[in-house]
Short mmCIF file of C-alpha atoms in Angstrom, two decimals:
data_model
loop_
_atom_site.label_atom_id
_atom_site.label_comp_id
_atom_site.label_asym_id
_atom_site.label_seq_id
_atom_site.Cartn_x
_atom_site.Cartn_y
_atom_site.Cartn_z
CA UNK A 791 -2.48 -39.44 6.21
CA UNK A 792 0.99 -38.94 4.72
CA UNK A 793 3.07 -35.85 5.40
CA UNK A 794 2.73 -34.80 1.78
CA UNK A 795 -1.07 -34.77 2.06
CA UNK A 796 -0.94 -32.91 5.36
CA UNK A 797 1.33 -30.27 3.85
CA UNK A 798 -0.92 -30.01 0.78
CA UNK A 799 -3.94 -29.53 3.04
CA UNK A 800 -2.13 -26.84 5.02
CA UNK A 801 -1.18 -25.05 1.78
CA UNK A 802 -4.84 -25.12 0.72
CA UNK A 803 -5.83 -23.62 4.07
CA UNK A 804 -3.22 -20.90 3.73
CA UNK A 805 -4.47 -19.98 0.27
CA UNK A 806 -8.09 -20.06 1.47
CA UNK A 807 -7.18 -17.57 4.21
CA UNK A 808 -5.50 -15.30 1.65
CA UNK A 809 -8.57 -15.44 -0.59
CA UNK A 810 -10.93 -14.63 2.30
CA UNK A 811 -8.61 -11.80 3.30
CA UNK A 812 -8.71 -10.36 -0.22
CA UNK A 813 -12.51 -10.50 -0.14
CA UNK A 814 -12.79 -8.81 3.26
CA UNK A 815 -9.75 -6.56 3.39
CA UNK A 816 -11.76 -3.33 3.38
CA UNK A 817 -13.76 -4.37 6.45
CA UNK A 818 -12.82 -4.39 10.12
CA UNK A 819 -11.88 -8.09 10.00
CA UNK A 820 -9.30 -7.50 7.31
CA UNK A 821 -6.07 -8.66 8.98
CA UNK A 822 -7.44 -11.62 10.93
CA UNK A 823 -7.20 -13.99 7.99
CA UNK A 824 -3.61 -12.92 7.32
CA UNK A 825 -2.79 -13.93 10.87
CA UNK A 826 -4.63 -17.23 10.37
CA UNK A 827 -2.51 -17.86 7.28
CA UNK A 828 0.62 -16.99 9.25
CA UNK A 829 -0.28 -19.38 12.09
CA UNK A 830 -0.89 -22.19 9.59
CA UNK A 831 2.55 -21.44 8.11
CA UNK A 832 4.04 -21.87 11.58
CA UNK A 833 2.18 -25.17 11.92
CA UNK A 834 3.59 -26.24 8.56
CA UNK A 835 7.11 -25.89 9.97
CA UNK A 836 6.45 -28.94 12.13
CA UNK A 837 6.35 -31.00 8.94
CA UNK A 838 8.95 -29.37 6.71
CA UNK A 839 12.39 -27.90 7.12
CA UNK A 840 12.72 -25.23 4.43
CA UNK A 841 16.04 -23.80 3.37
CA UNK A 842 15.36 -20.27 2.19
CA UNK A 843 17.51 -18.79 -0.57
CA UNK A 844 17.42 -15.04 -1.15
CA UNK A 845 18.85 -13.39 -4.25
CA UNK A 846 17.82 -9.87 -3.28
CA UNK A 847 18.57 -7.25 -0.65
CA UNK A 848 14.93 -6.38 0.03
CA UNK A 849 15.07 -8.09 3.40
CA UNK A 850 18.28 -6.24 4.34
CA UNK A 851 16.67 -2.86 3.77
CA UNK A 852 13.54 -3.87 5.67
CA UNK A 853 15.66 -5.00 8.62
CA UNK A 854 17.65 -1.77 8.47
CA UNK A 855 14.44 0.27 8.51
CA UNK A 856 12.76 -1.51 11.42
CA UNK A 857 16.04 -1.52 13.36
CA UNK A 858 16.49 2.24 12.98
CA UNK A 859 12.94 2.82 14.21
CA UNK A 860 13.63 0.56 17.19
CA UNK A 861 16.82 2.49 18.02
CA UNK A 862 14.76 5.67 18.04
CA UNK A 863 12.25 3.94 20.28
CA UNK A 864 14.74 2.89 22.94
CA UNK A 865 16.79 6.09 22.77
CA UNK A 866 13.81 8.32 23.56
CA UNK A 867 11.22 6.27 25.38
CA UNK A 868 13.29 3.99 27.61
CA UNK A 869 11.13 1.09 26.49
CA UNK A 870 7.79 2.51 27.63
CA UNK A 871 5.08 -0.12 27.23
CA UNK A 872 2.69 1.99 25.13
CA UNK A 873 5.39 2.85 22.60
CA UNK A 874 6.59 -0.74 22.41
CA UNK A 875 3.03 -1.90 21.75
CA UNK A 876 2.62 0.73 19.04
CA UNK A 877 5.94 -0.25 17.45
CA UNK A 878 4.96 -3.92 17.42
CA UNK A 879 1.52 -3.16 16.00
CA UNK A 880 2.63 -0.69 13.32
CA UNK A 881 6.08 -1.95 12.32
CA UNK A 882 6.51 -5.62 13.20
CA UNK A 883 3.08 -7.22 12.83
CA UNK A 884 2.62 -6.19 9.17
CA UNK A 885 5.73 -8.21 8.28
CA UNK A 886 3.60 -11.36 8.38
CA UNK A 887 2.38 -10.39 4.91
CA UNK A 888 5.93 -11.02 3.68
CA UNK A 889 6.93 -13.85 6.04
CA UNK A 890 4.06 -16.03 4.80
CA UNK A 891 5.80 -16.37 1.43
CA UNK A 892 8.97 -17.70 2.98
CA UNK A 893 6.96 -20.79 3.89
CA UNK A 894 4.12 -20.81 1.35
CA UNK A 895 5.00 -20.76 -2.34
CA UNK A 896 2.27 -19.02 -4.29
CA UNK A 897 1.98 -19.92 -7.98
CA UNK A 898 1.19 -17.54 -10.82
CA UNK A 899 -2.23 -19.14 -11.23
CA UNK A 900 -3.07 -18.64 -7.55
CA UNK A 901 -1.80 -15.08 -7.69
CA UNK A 902 -4.27 -14.33 -10.50
CA UNK A 903 -7.08 -15.83 -8.43
CA UNK A 904 -6.01 -13.67 -5.50
CA UNK A 905 -5.85 -10.57 -7.70
CA UNK A 906 -9.31 -11.37 -9.05
CA UNK A 907 -10.77 -11.54 -5.52
CA UNK A 908 -9.15 -8.19 -4.69
CA UNK A 909 -10.70 -6.94 -7.91
CA UNK A 910 -14.16 -8.22 -6.94
CA UNK A 911 -13.92 -6.52 -3.53
CA UNK A 912 -12.91 -3.19 -5.04
CA UNK A 913 -15.60 -3.45 -7.74
CA UNK A 914 -18.38 -4.08 -5.22
CA UNK A 915 -17.12 -1.23 -3.07
CA UNK A 916 -16.92 1.07 -6.11
CA UNK A 917 -20.51 0.25 -7.07
CA UNK A 918 -21.66 1.17 -3.57
CA UNK A 919 -19.72 4.45 -3.73
CA UNK A 920 -21.36 5.24 -7.07
CA UNK A 921 -24.78 4.44 -5.62
CA UNK A 922 -24.19 6.72 -2.64
CA UNK A 923 -23.01 9.45 -4.99
CA UNK A 924 -26.14 8.97 -7.11
CA UNK A 925 -28.23 9.49 -3.97
CA UNK A 926 -26.44 12.81 -3.47
CA UNK A 927 -23.99 11.90 -0.71
CA UNK A 928 -21.25 14.53 -0.50
CA UNK A 929 -17.85 14.45 1.16
CA UNK A 930 -15.57 11.41 0.94
CA UNK A 931 -17.71 8.28 0.36
CA UNK A 932 -15.93 5.00 1.21
CA UNK A 933 -18.61 2.38 0.54
CA UNK A 934 -18.11 -0.69 2.69
CA UNK A 935 -14.76 0.48 4.01
CA UNK A 936 -14.77 0.54 7.82
CA UNK A 937 -11.62 2.63 8.07
CA UNK A 938 -10.55 6.21 7.42
CA UNK A 939 -11.02 7.37 3.82
CA UNK A 940 -7.23 7.53 3.44
CA UNK A 941 -7.12 3.78 3.99
CA UNK A 942 -9.24 3.31 0.87
CA UNK A 943 -7.06 5.83 -0.96
CA UNK A 944 -3.95 3.86 0.03
CA UNK A 945 -5.56 0.59 -1.02
CA UNK A 946 -6.25 2.05 -4.45
CA UNK A 947 -2.63 3.20 -4.76
CA UNK A 948 -1.39 -0.29 -3.91
CA UNK A 949 -3.79 -2.58 -5.78
CA UNK A 950 -5.20 -0.64 -8.76
CA UNK A 951 -1.76 -0.60 -10.53
CA UNK A 952 -1.77 -4.43 -10.45
CA UNK A 953 -5.33 -4.62 -11.76
CA UNK A 954 -4.59 -2.04 -14.47
CA UNK A 955 -1.51 -3.90 -15.68
CA UNK A 956 -3.31 -7.23 -15.91
CA UNK A 957 -6.35 -5.61 -17.53
CA UNK A 958 -4.04 -4.80 -20.45
CA UNK A 959 -2.61 -8.31 -20.60
CA UNK A 960 -4.55 -10.26 -23.23
CA UNK A 961 -2.50 -13.36 -22.51
CA UNK A 962 -4.01 -13.77 -19.04
CA UNK A 963 -4.86 -17.43 -19.32
CA UNK A 964 -7.03 -18.15 -16.33
CA UNK A 965 -10.71 -17.79 -17.37
CA UNK A 966 -10.03 -14.58 -19.26
CA UNK A 967 -9.65 -12.66 -16.03
CA UNK A 968 -8.49 -9.57 -17.86
CA UNK A 969 -12.17 -8.82 -18.58
CA UNK A 970 -12.87 -8.75 -14.84
CA UNK A 971 -9.85 -6.49 -14.37
CA UNK A 972 -11.05 -4.18 -17.15
CA UNK A 973 -14.48 -3.91 -15.55
CA UNK A 974 -12.82 -3.10 -12.21
CA UNK A 975 -10.83 -0.27 -13.79
CA UNK A 976 -13.93 1.00 -15.62
CA UNK A 977 -16.06 1.10 -12.47
CA UNK A 978 -13.31 2.33 -10.16
CA UNK A 979 -12.36 5.42 -12.18
CA UNK A 980 -15.58 7.28 -11.27
CA UNK A 981 -15.40 5.89 -7.71
CA UNK A 982 -11.83 7.22 -7.39
CA UNK A 983 -13.00 10.62 -8.60
CA UNK A 984 -15.97 10.73 -6.22
CA UNK A 985 -13.72 9.75 -3.27
CA UNK A 986 -12.10 13.19 -3.72
CA UNK A 987 -8.58 12.21 -2.66
CA UNK A 988 -6.42 14.55 -4.70
CA UNK A 989 -3.09 12.75 -4.25
CA UNK A 990 -4.69 9.62 -5.75
CA UNK A 991 -5.74 11.63 -8.78
CA UNK A 992 -2.23 13.01 -9.21
CA UNK A 993 -0.64 9.59 -8.74
CA UNK A 994 -2.84 7.95 -11.33
CA UNK A 995 -2.38 10.83 -13.78
CA UNK A 996 1.25 9.65 -13.79
CA UNK A 997 0.87 5.91 -13.30
CA UNK A 998 -1.93 5.14 -15.77
CA UNK A 999 -0.12 6.54 -18.86
CA UNK A 1000 3.17 4.96 -17.71
CA UNK A 1001 1.66 1.49 -17.31
CA UNK A 1002 -0.32 1.69 -20.54
CA UNK A 1003 2.72 2.74 -22.61
CA UNK A 1004 4.94 0.08 -21.07
CA UNK A 1005 2.36 -2.72 -21.20
CA UNK A 1006 1.15 -2.21 -24.79
CA UNK A 1007 3.62 -2.64 -27.63
CA UNK A 1008 1.45 -0.79 -30.15
CA UNK A 1009 2.06 2.81 -29.04
CA UNK A 1010 -0.76 4.21 -31.17
CA UNK A 1011 -3.18 1.87 -29.42
CA UNK A 1012 -1.68 2.87 -26.08
CA UNK A 1013 -2.14 6.55 -26.90
CA UNK A 1014 -5.77 5.99 -27.90
CA UNK A 1015 -6.49 4.12 -24.66
CA UNK A 1016 -4.96 6.95 -22.63
CA UNK A 1017 -7.10 9.46 -24.54
CA UNK A 1018 -10.25 7.40 -23.91
CA UNK A 1019 -9.52 7.18 -20.19
CA UNK A 1020 -8.81 10.92 -20.08
CA UNK A 1021 -12.10 11.75 -21.83
CA UNK A 1022 -13.99 9.30 -19.61
CA UNK A 1023 -12.46 10.81 -16.47
CA UNK A 1024 -13.12 14.36 -17.67
CA UNK A 1025 -16.77 13.49 -18.22
CA UNK A 1026 -17.05 12.08 -14.68
CA UNK A 1027 -15.55 15.26 -13.25
CA UNK A 1028 -18.19 17.35 -15.05
CA UNK A 1029 -21.03 15.64 -13.17
CA UNK A 1030 -19.37 16.19 -9.80
CA UNK A 1031 -18.83 19.88 -9.02
CA UNK A 1032 -17.37 18.97 -5.64
CA UNK A 1033 -14.67 16.84 -7.32
CA UNK A 1034 -13.96 19.59 -9.83
CA UNK A 1035 -13.52 22.12 -7.03
CA UNK A 1036 -11.25 19.71 -5.15
CA UNK A 1037 -9.11 19.24 -8.24
CA UNK A 1038 -8.84 22.98 -8.87
CA UNK A 1039 -7.73 23.54 -5.25
CA UNK A 1040 -4.60 21.39 -5.57
CA UNK A 1041 -2.27 24.34 -6.08
CA UNK A 1042 -4.12 26.75 -3.75
CA UNK A 1043 -2.00 27.26 -0.62
CA UNK A 1044 -3.85 30.26 0.78
CA UNK A 1045 -5.11 30.42 4.35
CA UNK A 1046 -8.69 30.02 3.11
CA UNK A 1047 -7.88 26.62 1.60
CA UNK A 1048 -7.47 24.86 4.93
CA UNK A 1049 -6.34 21.37 3.79
CA UNK A 1050 -3.35 22.69 1.81
CA UNK A 1051 -2.43 25.46 4.23
CA UNK A 1052 -2.71 23.10 7.21
CA UNK A 1053 -0.36 20.60 5.57
CA UNK A 1054 2.28 23.30 5.08
CA UNK A 1055 2.05 24.14 8.77
CA UNK A 1056 2.33 20.48 9.78
CA UNK A 1057 5.34 19.98 7.49
CA UNK A 1058 6.99 23.00 9.08
CA UNK A 1059 6.31 21.61 12.56
CA UNK A 1060 7.73 18.19 11.65
CA UNK A 1061 10.81 19.84 10.11
CA UNK A 1062 11.36 21.82 13.31
CA UNK A 1063 11.17 18.61 15.34
CA UNK A 1064 13.84 17.08 13.14
CA UNK A 1065 16.06 20.18 13.38
CA UNK A 1066 15.86 20.05 17.18
CA UNK A 1067 16.35 16.25 17.33
CA UNK A 1068 18.37 15.38 14.20
CA UNK A 1069 19.82 11.96 15.08
CA UNK A 1070 17.14 9.95 16.89
CA UNK A 1071 14.14 12.24 16.44
CA UNK A 1072 11.60 12.78 19.21
CA UNK A 1073 11.08 9.03 19.53
CA UNK A 1074 8.86 6.53 17.77
CA UNK A 1075 5.22 7.23 18.66
CA UNK A 1076 6.00 10.62 20.22
CA UNK A 1077 5.08 12.91 17.33
CA UNK A 1078 1.65 13.92 18.60
CA UNK A 1079 2.77 14.64 22.17
CA UNK A 1080 5.59 16.89 20.98
CA UNK A 1081 3.42 18.50 18.31
CA UNK A 1082 0.74 19.49 20.80
CA UNK A 1083 3.08 20.59 23.58
CA UNK A 1084 5.72 22.50 21.62
CA UNK A 1085 5.61 22.46 17.83
CA UNK A 1086 2.04 23.18 16.79
CA UNK A 1087 1.81 26.42 14.83
CA UNK A 1088 -0.40 29.16 16.33
CA UNK A 1089 -2.03 29.42 12.88
CA UNK A 1090 -3.00 25.71 12.82
CA UNK A 1091 -6.68 24.91 13.05
CA UNK A 1092 -6.39 21.11 13.40
CA UNK A 1093 -4.84 18.69 15.87
CA UNK A 1094 -3.39 16.05 13.58
CA UNK A 1095 -1.58 13.02 15.00
CA UNK A 1096 0.88 12.89 12.11
CA UNK A 1097 2.50 15.38 9.69
CA UNK A 1098 0.77 14.11 6.52
CA UNK A 1099 4.09 13.11 4.94
CA UNK A 1100 5.67 9.72 5.53
CA UNK A 1101 9.27 10.90 5.10
CA UNK A 1102 8.79 13.83 7.50
CA UNK A 1103 7.05 11.51 9.94
CA UNK A 1104 10.11 9.23 10.02
CA UNK A 1105 12.49 12.21 10.22
CA UNK A 1106 10.62 13.83 13.10
CA UNK A 1107 10.08 10.63 15.10
CA UNK A 1108 13.30 8.74 14.28
CA UNK A 1109 15.69 11.43 13.02
CA UNK A 1110 18.24 10.76 10.31
CA UNK A 1111 18.21 7.06 11.16
CA UNK A 1112 14.52 6.70 10.40
CA UNK A 1113 14.37 9.13 7.49
CA UNK A 1114 17.39 7.78 5.61
CA UNK A 1115 16.51 4.12 6.21
CA UNK A 1116 12.99 4.77 4.86
CA UNK A 1117 14.37 6.51 1.76
CA UNK A 1118 16.91 3.74 1.15
CA UNK A 1119 14.18 1.11 1.41
CA UNK A 1120 11.88 2.83 -1.09
CA UNK A 1121 14.70 3.74 -3.50
CA UNK A 1122 16.09 0.21 -3.52
CA UNK A 1123 12.65 -1.32 -4.04
CA UNK A 1124 11.95 0.99 -6.99
CA UNK A 1125 15.44 0.52 -8.50
CA UNK A 1126 15.16 -3.26 -8.22
CA UNK A 1127 11.70 -3.34 -9.81
CA UNK A 1128 12.92 -1.17 -12.72
CA UNK A 1129 15.92 -3.45 -13.21
CA UNK A 1130 13.77 -6.58 -13.01
CA UNK A 1131 11.21 -5.22 -15.47
CA UNK A 1132 13.93 -4.33 -17.98
CA UNK A 1133 15.37 -7.84 -17.67
CA UNK A 1134 12.13 -9.83 -17.67
CA UNK A 1135 9.50 -7.51 -19.21
CA UNK A 1136 6.90 -9.40 -17.18
CA UNK A 1137 3.61 -8.08 -15.84
CA UNK A 1138 4.33 -8.72 -12.17
CA UNK A 1139 7.42 -6.50 -12.27
CA UNK A 1140 5.58 -3.70 -14.08
CA UNK A 1141 2.68 -4.01 -11.64
CA UNK A 1142 4.94 -3.80 -8.63
CA UNK A 1143 6.90 -0.87 -10.06
CA UNK A 1144 3.66 1.05 -10.71
CA UNK A 1145 2.43 0.14 -7.23
CA UNK A 1146 5.63 1.46 -5.62
CA UNK A 1147 5.52 4.71 -7.57
CA UNK A 1148 1.83 5.33 -6.82
CA UNK A 1149 2.28 4.45 -3.15
CA UNK A 1150 5.34 6.68 -2.83
CA UNK A 1151 3.44 9.59 -4.36
CA UNK A 1152 0.65 9.00 -1.84
CA UNK A 1153 3.19 9.04 0.98
CA UNK A 1154 4.08 12.63 0.05
CA UNK A 1155 0.84 13.97 1.54
CA UNK A 1156 -0.05 11.34 4.12
CA UNK A 1157 1.53 8.79 6.45
CA UNK A 1158 0.76 5.48 4.73
CA UNK A 1159 3.69 3.26 5.73
CA UNK A 1160 4.35 1.83 9.21
CA UNK A 1161 2.10 4.50 10.70
CA UNK A 1162 -0.32 4.10 13.57
CA UNK A 1163 -3.39 5.39 11.77
CA UNK A 1164 -3.09 3.34 8.56
CA UNK A 1165 -1.01 0.34 9.59
CA UNK A 1166 -3.33 -2.01 7.65
CA UNK A 1167 -1.86 -0.63 4.43
CA UNK A 1168 1.57 -1.88 5.48
CA UNK A 1169 0.20 -5.44 5.63
CA UNK A 1170 -0.89 -5.13 1.99
CA UNK A 1171 2.43 -3.53 1.00
CA UNK A 1172 4.43 -6.44 2.40
CA UNK A 1173 1.97 -8.97 0.99
CA UNK A 1174 2.43 -7.59 -2.53
CA UNK A 1175 6.18 -7.39 -1.99
CA UNK A 1176 6.26 -11.07 -1.04
CA UNK A 1177 4.28 -12.01 -4.16
CA UNK A 1178 6.61 -9.94 -6.34
CA UNK A 1179 9.70 -11.57 -4.83
CA UNK A 1180 8.49 -15.14 -5.05
CA UNK A 1181 7.09 -14.87 -8.61
CA UNK A 1182 10.42 -13.40 -9.77
CA UNK A 1183 12.31 -16.19 -7.95
CA UNK A 1184 14.02 -13.78 -5.56
CA UNK A 1185 12.77 -16.11 -2.82
CA UNK A 1186 13.37 -19.81 -3.45
CA UNK A 1187 13.06 -22.74 -1.09
CA UNK A 1188 14.58 -26.16 -0.75
CA UNK A 1189 12.25 -28.28 1.35
CA UNK A 1190 13.16 -31.35 3.35
CA UNK A 1191 10.63 -33.25 5.44
CA UNK A 1192 11.01 -33.59 9.18
#
């Protein structure tokens, strides 16, 4: 077998792993196939010698961010094994979602297939959530999701903006996939409401109109679509008193409304940690220990392992180094996606911009990025970042055979 055929077979295996991952990502085997794809990429390096060209500073800001967290780690923990393991698991391992695309070049056609399999997974999960809700299940239904309900919320913030954008794209050429994407949006709106994650509601109240107005040239049509979605969503809320009550409690910060009041206390505790340890923080992975021993408010009723705010989490654990490097990373990513969308007006740039904005809004009330409890979301974040970079030619390769 020639080297070209071997490399082609390896590329097919990599893509197969990505497809299986997108079909199983909400289960407890979700990251295994990403690692399989990564290992096949490493194997591929025995046959090719790629020269990677970068025309973006995304990688610089990622390196800055992970380096600042590592400095916090060694400055506070003296390289304790548990903290190193946590750092590797939460911060370094998810980078494989991006590294894969330095070796494997995904095409636009394959990206649409991948997005369709994500869409199928979310649609099946949404149908199960609706069925459980029909049976009278209360609380935070997650369907097939094996993780914390905030994992599913984070997944929605990352992937639904892509599906929404392409559902509005009538030029999608591969088997009219926009109809699948439209069905996914239709079935996921009630599922999102029944999941009762308020920050997701707020994020999509902003992101849906933004994407629709930017994706559709006919602004009257865009306005009518937004009105239809608003009426549809309002009708779903009316059949779920629990969701209506959750929505009405968003601005209630009284002691009786525990979720909101508890978050204010946790934010105050995290801020106090940062004030006492402004440069390096209390050390990566040390938030909970310090929170319990010294910073937990006497009025707190919960023992949370994180401050429910990604920026405050980085500030408290890694000080100014972690907080500023996180902000710089997010700001640069958003600025670049805005610039790219203005220049190209393509769907992938709009999708990624909407994804970043929704994800950043979600990070205001939970720890969704490089965090111990929801590290799987970081895999997806870097995976989508890699796709965005390669489809906009920010990552290009010149391949020579060994």
